[in-house]
Tab-separated table of C-alpha atoms in Angstrom:
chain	number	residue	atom	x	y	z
H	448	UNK	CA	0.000	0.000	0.000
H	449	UNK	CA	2.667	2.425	0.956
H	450	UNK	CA	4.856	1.517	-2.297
H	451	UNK	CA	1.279	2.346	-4.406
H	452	UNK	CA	0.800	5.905	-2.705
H	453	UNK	CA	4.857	6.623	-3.166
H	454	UNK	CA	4.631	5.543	-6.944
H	455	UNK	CA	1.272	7.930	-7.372
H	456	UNK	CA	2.759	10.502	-5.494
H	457	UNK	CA	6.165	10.294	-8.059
H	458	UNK	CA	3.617	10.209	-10.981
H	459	UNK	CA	1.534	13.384	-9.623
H	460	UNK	CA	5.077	15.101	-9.468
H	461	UNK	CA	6.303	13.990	-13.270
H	462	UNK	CA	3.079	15.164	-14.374
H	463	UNK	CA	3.632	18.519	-12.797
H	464	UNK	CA	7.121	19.105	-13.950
H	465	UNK	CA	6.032	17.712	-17.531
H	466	UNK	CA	3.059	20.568	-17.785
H	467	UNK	CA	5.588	23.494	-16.210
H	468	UNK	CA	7.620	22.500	-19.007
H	469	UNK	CA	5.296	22.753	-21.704
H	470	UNK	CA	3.989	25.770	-20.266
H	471	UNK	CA	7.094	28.120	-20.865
H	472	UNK	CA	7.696	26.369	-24.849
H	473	UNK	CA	4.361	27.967	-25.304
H	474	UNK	CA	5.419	31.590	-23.233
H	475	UNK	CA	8.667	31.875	-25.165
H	476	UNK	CA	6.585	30.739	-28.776
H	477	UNK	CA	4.318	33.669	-27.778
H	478	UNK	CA	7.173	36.184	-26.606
H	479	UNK	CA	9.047	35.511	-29.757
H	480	UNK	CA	6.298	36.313	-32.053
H	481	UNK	CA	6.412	39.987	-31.292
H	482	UNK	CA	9.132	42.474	-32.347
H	483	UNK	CA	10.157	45.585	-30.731
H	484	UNK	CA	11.284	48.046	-32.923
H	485	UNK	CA	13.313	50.095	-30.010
H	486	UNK	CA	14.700	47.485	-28.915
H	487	UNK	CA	15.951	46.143	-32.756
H	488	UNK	CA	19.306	47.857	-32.865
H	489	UNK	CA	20.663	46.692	-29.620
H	490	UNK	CA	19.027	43.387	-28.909
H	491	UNK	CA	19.051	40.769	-30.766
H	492	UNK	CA	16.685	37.935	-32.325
H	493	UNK	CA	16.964	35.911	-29.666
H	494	UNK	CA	15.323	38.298	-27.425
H	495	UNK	CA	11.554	37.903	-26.673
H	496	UNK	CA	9.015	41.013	-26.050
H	497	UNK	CA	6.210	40.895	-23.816
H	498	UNK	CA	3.082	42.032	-25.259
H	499	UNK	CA	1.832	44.332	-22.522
H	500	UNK	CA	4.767	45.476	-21.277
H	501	UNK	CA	7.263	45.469	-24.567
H	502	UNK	CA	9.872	44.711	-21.355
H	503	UNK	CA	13.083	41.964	-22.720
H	504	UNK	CA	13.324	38.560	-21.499
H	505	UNK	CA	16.405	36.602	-22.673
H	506	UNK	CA	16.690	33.723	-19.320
H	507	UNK	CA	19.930	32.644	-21.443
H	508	UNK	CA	22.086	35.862	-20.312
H	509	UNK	CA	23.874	35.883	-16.718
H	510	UNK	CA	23.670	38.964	-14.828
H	511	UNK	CA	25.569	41.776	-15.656
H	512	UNK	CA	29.680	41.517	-15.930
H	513	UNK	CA	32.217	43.940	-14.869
H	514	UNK	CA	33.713	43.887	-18.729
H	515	UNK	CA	30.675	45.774	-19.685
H	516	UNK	CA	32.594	48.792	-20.163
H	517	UNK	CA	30.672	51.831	-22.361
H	518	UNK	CA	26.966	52.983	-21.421
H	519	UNK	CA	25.628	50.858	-25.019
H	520	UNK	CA	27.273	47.618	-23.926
H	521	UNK	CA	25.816	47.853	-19.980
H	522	UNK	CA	22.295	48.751	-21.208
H	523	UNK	CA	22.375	45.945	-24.037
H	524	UNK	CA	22.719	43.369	-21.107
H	525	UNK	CA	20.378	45.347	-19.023
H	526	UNK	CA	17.628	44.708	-20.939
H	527	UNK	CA	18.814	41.261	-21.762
H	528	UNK	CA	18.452	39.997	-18.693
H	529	UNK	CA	15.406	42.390	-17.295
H	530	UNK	CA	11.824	40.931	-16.731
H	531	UNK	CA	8.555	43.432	-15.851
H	532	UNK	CA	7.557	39.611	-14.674
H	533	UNK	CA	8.983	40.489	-11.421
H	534	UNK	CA	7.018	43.929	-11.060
H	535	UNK	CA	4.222	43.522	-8.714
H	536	UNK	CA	0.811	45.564	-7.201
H	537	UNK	CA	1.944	46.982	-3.813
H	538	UNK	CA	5.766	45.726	-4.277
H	539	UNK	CA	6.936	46.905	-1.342
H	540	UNK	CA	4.132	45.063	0.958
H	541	UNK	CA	6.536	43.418	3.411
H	542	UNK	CA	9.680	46.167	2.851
H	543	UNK	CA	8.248	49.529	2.832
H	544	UNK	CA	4.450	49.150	3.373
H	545	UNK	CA	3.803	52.781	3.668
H	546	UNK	CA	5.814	53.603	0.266
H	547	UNK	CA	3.801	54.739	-1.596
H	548	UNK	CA	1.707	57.129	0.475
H	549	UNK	CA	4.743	58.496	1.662
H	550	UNK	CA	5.041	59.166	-2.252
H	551	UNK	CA	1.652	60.956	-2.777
H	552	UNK	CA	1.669	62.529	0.526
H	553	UNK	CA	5.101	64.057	-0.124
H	554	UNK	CA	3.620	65.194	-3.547
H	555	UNK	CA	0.465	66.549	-2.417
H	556	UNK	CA	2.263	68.874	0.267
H	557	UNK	CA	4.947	70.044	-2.384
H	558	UNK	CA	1.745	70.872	-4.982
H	559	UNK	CA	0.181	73.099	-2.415
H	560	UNK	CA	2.988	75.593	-2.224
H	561	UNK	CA	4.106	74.938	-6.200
H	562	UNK	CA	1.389	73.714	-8.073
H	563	UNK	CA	4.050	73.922	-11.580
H	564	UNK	CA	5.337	70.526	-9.967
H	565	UNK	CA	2.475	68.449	-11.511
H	566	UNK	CA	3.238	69.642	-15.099
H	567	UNK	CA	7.214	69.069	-14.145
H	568	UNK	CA	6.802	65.513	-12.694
H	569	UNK	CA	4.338	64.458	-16.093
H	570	UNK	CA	7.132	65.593	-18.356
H	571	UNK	CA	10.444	64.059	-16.017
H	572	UNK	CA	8.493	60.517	-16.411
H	573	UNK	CA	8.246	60.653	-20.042
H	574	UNK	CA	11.692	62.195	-20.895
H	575	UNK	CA	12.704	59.337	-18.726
H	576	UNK	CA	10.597	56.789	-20.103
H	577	UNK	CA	11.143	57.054	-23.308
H	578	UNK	CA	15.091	57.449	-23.319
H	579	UNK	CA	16.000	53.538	-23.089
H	580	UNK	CA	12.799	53.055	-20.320
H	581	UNK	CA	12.009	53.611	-17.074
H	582	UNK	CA	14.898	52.966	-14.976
H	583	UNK	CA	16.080	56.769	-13.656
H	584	UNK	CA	18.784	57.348	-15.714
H	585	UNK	CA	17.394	60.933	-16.556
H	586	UNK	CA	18.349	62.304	-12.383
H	587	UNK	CA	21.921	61.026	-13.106
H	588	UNK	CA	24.306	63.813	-12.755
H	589	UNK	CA	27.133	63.888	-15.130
H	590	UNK	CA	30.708	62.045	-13.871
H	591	UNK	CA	33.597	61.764	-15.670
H	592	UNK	CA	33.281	58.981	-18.244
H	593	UNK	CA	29.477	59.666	-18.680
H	594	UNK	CA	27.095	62.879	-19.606
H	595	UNK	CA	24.067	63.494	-18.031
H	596	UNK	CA	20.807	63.263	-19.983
H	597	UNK	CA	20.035	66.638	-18.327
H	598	UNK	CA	22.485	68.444	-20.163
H	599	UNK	CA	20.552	66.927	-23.388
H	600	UNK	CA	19.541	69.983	-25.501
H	601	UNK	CA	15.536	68.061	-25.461
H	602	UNK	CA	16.484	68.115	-21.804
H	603	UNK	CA	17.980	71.550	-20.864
H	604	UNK	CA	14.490	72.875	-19.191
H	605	UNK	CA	13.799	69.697	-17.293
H	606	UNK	CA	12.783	70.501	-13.583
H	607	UNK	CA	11.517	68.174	-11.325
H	608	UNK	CA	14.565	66.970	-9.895
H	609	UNK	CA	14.192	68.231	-6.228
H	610	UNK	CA	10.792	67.232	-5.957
H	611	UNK	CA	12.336	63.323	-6.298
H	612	UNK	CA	15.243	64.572	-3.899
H	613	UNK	CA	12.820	65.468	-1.075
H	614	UNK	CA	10.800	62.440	-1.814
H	615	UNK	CA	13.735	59.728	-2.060
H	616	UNK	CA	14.884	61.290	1.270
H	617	UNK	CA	11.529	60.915	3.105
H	618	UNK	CA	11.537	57.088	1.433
H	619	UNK	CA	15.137	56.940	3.027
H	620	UNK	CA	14.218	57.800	5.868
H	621	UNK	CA	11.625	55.668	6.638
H	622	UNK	CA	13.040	52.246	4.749
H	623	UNK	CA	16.826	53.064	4.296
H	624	UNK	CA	17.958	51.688	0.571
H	625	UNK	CA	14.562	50.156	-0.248
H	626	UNK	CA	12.563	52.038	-2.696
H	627	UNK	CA	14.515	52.707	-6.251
H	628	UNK	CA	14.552	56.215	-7.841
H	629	UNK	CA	12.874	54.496	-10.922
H	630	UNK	CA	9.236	53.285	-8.846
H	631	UNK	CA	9.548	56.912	-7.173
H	632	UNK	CA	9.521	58.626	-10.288
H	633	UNK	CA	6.595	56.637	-11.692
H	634	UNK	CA	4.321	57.033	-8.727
H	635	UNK	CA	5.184	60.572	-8.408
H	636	UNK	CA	4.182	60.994	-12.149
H	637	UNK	CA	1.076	59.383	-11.328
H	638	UNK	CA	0.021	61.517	-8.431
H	639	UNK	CA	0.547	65.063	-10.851
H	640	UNK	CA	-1.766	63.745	-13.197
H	641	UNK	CA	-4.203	63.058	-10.216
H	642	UNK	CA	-3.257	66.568	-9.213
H	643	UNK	CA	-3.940	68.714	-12.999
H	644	UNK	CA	-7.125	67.057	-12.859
H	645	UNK	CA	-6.621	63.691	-14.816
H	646	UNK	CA	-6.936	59.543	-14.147
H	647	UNK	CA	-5.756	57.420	-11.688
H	648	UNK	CA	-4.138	54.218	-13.038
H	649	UNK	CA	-2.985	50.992	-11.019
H	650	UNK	CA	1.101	50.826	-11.257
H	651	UNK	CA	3.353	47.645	-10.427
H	652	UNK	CA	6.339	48.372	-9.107
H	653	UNK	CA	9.763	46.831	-8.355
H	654	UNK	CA	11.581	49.082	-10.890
H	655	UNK	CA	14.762	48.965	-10.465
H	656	UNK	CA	17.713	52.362	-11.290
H	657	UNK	CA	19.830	52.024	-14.391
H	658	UNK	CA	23.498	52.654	-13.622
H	659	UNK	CA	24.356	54.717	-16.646
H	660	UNK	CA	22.951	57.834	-18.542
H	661	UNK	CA	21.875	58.145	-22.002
H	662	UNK	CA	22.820	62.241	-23.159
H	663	UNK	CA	23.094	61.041	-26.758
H	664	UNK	CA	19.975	59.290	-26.871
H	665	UNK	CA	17.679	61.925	-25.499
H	666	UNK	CA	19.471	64.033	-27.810
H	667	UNK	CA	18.446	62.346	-31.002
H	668	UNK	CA	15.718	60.299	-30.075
H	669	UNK	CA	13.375	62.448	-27.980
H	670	UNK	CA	10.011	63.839	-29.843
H	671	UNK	CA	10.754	67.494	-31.654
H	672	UNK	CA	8.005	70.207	-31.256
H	673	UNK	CA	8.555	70.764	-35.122
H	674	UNK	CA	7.858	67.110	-35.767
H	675	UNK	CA	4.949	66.537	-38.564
H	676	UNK	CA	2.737	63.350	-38.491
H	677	UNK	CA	4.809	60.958	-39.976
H	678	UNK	CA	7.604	62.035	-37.862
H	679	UNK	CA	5.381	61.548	-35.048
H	680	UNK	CA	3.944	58.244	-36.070
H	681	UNK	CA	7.459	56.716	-36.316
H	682	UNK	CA	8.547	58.066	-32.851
H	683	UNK	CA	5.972	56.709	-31.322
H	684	UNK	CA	5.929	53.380	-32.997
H	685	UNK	CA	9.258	53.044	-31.983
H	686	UNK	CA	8.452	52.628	-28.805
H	687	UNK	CA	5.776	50.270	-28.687
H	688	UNK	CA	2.870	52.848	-29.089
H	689	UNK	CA	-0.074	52.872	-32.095
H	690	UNK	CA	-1.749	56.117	-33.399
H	691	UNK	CA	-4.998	55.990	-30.968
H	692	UNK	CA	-1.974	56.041	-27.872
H	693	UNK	CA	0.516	58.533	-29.500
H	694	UNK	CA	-2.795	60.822	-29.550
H	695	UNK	CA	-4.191	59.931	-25.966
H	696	UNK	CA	-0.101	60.591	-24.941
H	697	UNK	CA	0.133	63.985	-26.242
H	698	UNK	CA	-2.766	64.919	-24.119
H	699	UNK	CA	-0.371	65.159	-21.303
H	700	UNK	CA	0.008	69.136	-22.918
H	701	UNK	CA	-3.165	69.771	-21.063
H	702	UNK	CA	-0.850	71.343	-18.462
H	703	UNK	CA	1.496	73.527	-17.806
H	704	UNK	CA	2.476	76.209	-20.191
H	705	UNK	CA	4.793	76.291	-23.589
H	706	UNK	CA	7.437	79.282	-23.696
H	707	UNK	CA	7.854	81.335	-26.998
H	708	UNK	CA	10.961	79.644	-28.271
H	709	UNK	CA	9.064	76.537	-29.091
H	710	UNK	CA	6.278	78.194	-31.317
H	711	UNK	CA	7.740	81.236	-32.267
H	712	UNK	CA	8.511	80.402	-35.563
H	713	UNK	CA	4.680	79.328	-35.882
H	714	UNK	CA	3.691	82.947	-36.124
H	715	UNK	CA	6.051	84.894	-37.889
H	716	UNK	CA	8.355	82.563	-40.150
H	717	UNK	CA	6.326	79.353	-40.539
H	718	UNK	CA	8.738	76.868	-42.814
H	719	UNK	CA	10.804	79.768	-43.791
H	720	UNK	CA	8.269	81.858	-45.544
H	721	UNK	CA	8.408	84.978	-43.311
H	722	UNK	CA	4.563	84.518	-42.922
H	723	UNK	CA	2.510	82.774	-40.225
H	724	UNK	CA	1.417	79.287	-39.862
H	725	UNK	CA	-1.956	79.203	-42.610
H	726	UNK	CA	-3.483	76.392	-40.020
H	727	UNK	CA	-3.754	78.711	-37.272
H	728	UNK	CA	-6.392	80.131	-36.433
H	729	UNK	CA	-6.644	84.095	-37.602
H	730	UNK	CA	-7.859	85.478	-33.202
H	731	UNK	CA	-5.838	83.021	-31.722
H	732	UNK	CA	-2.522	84.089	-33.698
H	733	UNK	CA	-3.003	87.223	-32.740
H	734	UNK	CA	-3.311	86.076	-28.861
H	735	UNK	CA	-0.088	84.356	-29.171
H	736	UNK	CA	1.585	87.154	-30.925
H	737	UNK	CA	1.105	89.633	-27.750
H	738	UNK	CA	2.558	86.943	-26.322
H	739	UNK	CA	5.339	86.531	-28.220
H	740	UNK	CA	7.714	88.485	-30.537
H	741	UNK	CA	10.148	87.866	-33.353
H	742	UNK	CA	12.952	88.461	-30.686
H	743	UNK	CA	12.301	85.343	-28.978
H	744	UNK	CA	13.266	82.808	-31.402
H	745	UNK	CA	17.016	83.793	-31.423
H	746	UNK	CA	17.431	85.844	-27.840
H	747	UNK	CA	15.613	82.511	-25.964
H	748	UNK	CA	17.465	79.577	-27.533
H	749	UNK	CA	19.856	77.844	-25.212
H	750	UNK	CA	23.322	78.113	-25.401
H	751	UNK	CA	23.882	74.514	-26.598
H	752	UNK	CA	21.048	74.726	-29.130
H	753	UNK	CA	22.969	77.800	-30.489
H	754	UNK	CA	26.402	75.541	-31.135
H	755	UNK	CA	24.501	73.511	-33.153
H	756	UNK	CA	24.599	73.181	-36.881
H	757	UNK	CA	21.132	73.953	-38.169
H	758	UNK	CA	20.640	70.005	-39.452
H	759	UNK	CA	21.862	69.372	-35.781
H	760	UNK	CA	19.388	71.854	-34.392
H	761	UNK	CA	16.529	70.254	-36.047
H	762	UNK	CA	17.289	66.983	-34.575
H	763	UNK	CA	17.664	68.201	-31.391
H	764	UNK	CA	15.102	70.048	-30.259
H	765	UNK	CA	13.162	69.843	-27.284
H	766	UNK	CA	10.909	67.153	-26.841
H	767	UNK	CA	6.931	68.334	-27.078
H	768	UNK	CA	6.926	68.091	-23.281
H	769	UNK	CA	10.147	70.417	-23.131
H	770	UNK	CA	7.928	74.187	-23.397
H	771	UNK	CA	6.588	72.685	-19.851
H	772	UNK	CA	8.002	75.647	-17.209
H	773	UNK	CA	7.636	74.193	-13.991
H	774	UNK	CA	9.903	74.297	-10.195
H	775	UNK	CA	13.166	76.468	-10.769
H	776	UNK	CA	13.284	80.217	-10.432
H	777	UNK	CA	14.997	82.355	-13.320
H	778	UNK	CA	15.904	85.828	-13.028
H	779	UNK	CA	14.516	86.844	-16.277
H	780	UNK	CA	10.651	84.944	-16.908
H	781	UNK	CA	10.556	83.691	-20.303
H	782	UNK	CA	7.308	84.622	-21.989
H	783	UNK	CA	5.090	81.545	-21.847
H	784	UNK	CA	1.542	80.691	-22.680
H	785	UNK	CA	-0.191	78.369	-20.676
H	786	UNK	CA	-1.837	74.909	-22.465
H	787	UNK	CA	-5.317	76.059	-20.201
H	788	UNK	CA	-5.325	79.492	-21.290
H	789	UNK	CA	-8.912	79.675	-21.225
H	790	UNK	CA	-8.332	79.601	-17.446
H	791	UNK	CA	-7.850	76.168	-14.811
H	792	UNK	CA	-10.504	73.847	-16.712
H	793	UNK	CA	-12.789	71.291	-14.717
H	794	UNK	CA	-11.348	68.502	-16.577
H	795	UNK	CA	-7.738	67.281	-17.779
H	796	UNK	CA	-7.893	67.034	-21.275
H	797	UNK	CA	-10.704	68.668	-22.664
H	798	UNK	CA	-9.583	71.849	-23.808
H	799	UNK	CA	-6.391	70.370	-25.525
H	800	UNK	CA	-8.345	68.388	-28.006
H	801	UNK	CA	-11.040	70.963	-28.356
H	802	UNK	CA	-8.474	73.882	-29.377
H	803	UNK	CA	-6.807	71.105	-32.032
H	804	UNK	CA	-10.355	71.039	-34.021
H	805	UNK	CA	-10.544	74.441	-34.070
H	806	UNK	CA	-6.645	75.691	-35.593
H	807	UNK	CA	-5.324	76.461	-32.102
H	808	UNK	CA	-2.834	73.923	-31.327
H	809	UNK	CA	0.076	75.914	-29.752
H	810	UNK	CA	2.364	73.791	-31.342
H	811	UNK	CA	3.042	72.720	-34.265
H	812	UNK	CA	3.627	68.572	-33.333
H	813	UNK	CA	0.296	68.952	-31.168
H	814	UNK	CA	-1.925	70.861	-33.828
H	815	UNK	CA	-0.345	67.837	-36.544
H	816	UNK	CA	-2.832	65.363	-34.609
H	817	UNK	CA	-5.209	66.559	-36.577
H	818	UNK	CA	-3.755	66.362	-40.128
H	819	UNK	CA	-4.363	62.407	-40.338
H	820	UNK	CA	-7.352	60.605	-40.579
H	821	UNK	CA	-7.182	58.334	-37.825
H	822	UNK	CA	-5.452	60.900	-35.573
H	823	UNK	CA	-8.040	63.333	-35.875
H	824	UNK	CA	-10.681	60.461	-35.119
H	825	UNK	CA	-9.139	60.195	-31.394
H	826	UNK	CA	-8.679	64.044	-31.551
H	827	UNK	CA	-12.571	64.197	-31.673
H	828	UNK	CA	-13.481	61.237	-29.754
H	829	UNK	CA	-11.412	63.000	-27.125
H	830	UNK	CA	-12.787	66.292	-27.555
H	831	UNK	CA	-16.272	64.820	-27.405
H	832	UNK	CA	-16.069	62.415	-24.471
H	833	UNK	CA	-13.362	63.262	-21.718
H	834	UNK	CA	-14.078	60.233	-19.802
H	835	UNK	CA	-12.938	58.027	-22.998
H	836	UNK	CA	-9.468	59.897	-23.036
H	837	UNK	CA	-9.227	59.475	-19.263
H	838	UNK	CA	-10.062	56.329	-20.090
H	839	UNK	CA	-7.121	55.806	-23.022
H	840	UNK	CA	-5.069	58.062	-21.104
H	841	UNK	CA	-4.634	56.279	-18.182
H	842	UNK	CA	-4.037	52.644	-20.185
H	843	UNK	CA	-1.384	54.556	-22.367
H	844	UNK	CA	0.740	56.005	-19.056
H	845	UNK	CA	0.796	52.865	-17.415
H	846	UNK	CA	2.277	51.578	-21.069
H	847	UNK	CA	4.928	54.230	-20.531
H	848	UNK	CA	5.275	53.043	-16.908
H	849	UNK	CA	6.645	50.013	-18.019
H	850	UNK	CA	8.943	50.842	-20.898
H	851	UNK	CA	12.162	49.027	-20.236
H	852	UNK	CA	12.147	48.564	-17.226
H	853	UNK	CA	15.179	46.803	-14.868
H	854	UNK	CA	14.010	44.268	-12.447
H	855	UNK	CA	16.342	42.024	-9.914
H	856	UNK	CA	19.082	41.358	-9.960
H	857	UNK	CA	19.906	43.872	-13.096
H	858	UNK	CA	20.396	47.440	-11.883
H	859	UNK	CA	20.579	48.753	-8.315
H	860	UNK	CA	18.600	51.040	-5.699
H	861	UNK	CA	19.934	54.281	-5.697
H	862	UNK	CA	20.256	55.905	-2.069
H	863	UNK	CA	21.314	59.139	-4.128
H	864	UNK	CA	19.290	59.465	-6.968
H	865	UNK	CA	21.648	61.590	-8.575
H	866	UNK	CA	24.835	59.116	-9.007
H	867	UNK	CA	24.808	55.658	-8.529
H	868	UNK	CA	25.273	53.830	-5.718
């Protein structure tokens, strides 16, 4: 009797092992059947993509060697050997259960005193996001060896930075080494689109903080104001992210406010013609003109920008998210116009898409949204029904959420978000 229940007992065990087994042939048949087009000139075909996360899994790479040497070669077997399998709901349960409202509570009491840090958080997430995912790499301060993505010409007005200093201190402080800079930058993105009025969205977490920057990257591969459609299309696509998401994306330029520099051109040289934009729209041209002056496209370009060659300068420019003014103080104010200019709207999202329908995009990649067919669809399905693009919205930033991201035991938790541990 005993030899019968030991030989069942063996049997109920094969079986088990046998069905595991089958089970990953048909994850890794599934994984391999998708292509990432990001991820195509440093990966290779070996790789398998996730299809809800676009997030590497290769189990055949061992973690990260010391010969790894430039920032290409470390992030090539960072994202070899990552898996958004190992994010989680409420990650930090058992190690830091009061994480992430120490995260939105930190927020909340910064946005009360400087309400521009909802704006500046939105834009940090997706400037880090979408240089080689989320994973941090956009607080790292330059060292020698490695530039900064800050000093990025897309990334030159980035702000945000302190507001993830006092926050990564408080999560310090109350679970030492714990939390990485990459789940903090996330949630705090999160809690400014809560704040301007927008979605919540459920987040997993686990993230884990790159240990290089990307400056060249951001550079060149960052979203240009001056982009048209197709350019648009293609950035996007890159990334994981169809024409009905690029759209719902962009709505992020519901707040905040855009300075001169990045439209200027719009109304007074449009392509080089020493006339105005024709697709704008005749009252609000002149609104942004007593804004704005001719001046202001030469006197307010950077200093970098202005070392550029003008081929250079194209491909360079700020990122659609880079006219967003938000924390430091300046001694001269940049003229600005502010994406609610109508006044502080009841909802996130609806002016934005209502201006693009009738010629008043403020810029020029924005007010493109509607020159497609199927992007101007989602511009007026957003225009029309706010709770469908809070809807869409929300989907599409956790999407960005989980762009790349590093997971045990690739990466490390920064105690210093600004250099790596």
């Amino acid at each position: 009797m005993d030899f019968t229940r030991k030989l069942s007992f063996l049997v109920f065990l094969l079986c088990v092992l046998i069905s595991l087994q089958n089970q990953d042939v048909d994850i890794n048949k599934h994984f391999s059947s998708r292509t990432d087009k990001y991820y195509s000139l440093s990966v290779n075909d070996n790789d398998n993509v996730d299809d809800d996360s676009n997030s590497i899994f290769d189990y055949s790479f061992p973690p990260l060697p010391m010969f790894a040497t430039t920032s290409v070669e470390r992030r090539k077997l960072q994202q070899q050997t990552s898996s958004l399998g190992s994010l989680k709901y409420d990650y930090y349960h058992e190690t830091c259960p009061e994480a992430e409202r120490i995260i939105r509570s930190s927020v909340r009491d910064l946005f009360k005193k400087r309400p521009q840090i909802a704006p500046a958080l939105l834009r940090l997430v997706f400037h880090d996001c979408f240089v080689e995912g989320c994973d941090a790499s956009v607080l790292l301060d330059s060292v020698e060896g490695m530039h900064s993505e800050k000093e990025s010409p897309p990334n030159e007005s980035l702000k945000g930075f302190d507001v993830i200093d006092i926050v990564k201190s408080q999560l310090e402080e109350a679970c030492p080494g714990v939390v990485s800079c990459a789940d903090a930058v996330v949630l705090a993105a999160r809690e400014s689109v809560i704040l301007a009025g927008g979605p919540f969205y459920p987040l997993k977490t686990g993230r884990r903080d790159s240990v290089a920057s990307f400056a060249e990257v951001a550079t060149f591969e960052l979203p240009s104001p001056q982009d048209d459609l197709s350019k648009i299309i293609e950035s996007f696509s890159s990334k994981g992210f169809d024409e009905r998401e690029a759209v719902s994306l962009l709505g992020a330029h519901s707040t905040g406010k855009i300075h001169c520099k990045f439209f200027v051109n719009r109304l007074y040289n449009f392509s080089g013609t020493n006339s105005s934009d024709p697709s704008m729209d005749s009252e609000f041209l002149s609104l942004l003109r007593s804004k704005c002056n001719t001046n202001q496209a030469t006197n307010l370009m950077s200093p970098a920008s202005k070392s550029l060659s003008p081929s250079q300068l194209i491909s360079a420019s700020p990122s659609p998210s880079s006219f967003i003014v938000q924390l430091s103080s300046v001694p001269v104010e940049e003229p600005a116009m502010k994406m609610d200019y109508e006044g502080p709207g009841e909802s996130f999202g609806t002016l934005y898409y209502r201006s693009l329908l009738q010629g008043r995009g403020i810029l020029y990649v924005d007010q493109q949204l509607t020159a497609g067919e199927e992007t101007k669809t989602w511009v007026q399905a957003y225009a029309s029904d706010v709770s469908l693009f809070h809807k869409d919205f929300g989907l599409t930033m956790m999407k960005l959420s989980n762009l790349g991201v590093l997971t045990a035991p690739v990466g490390q938790v920064r105690k210093d978000c600004r250099k790596v541990s």
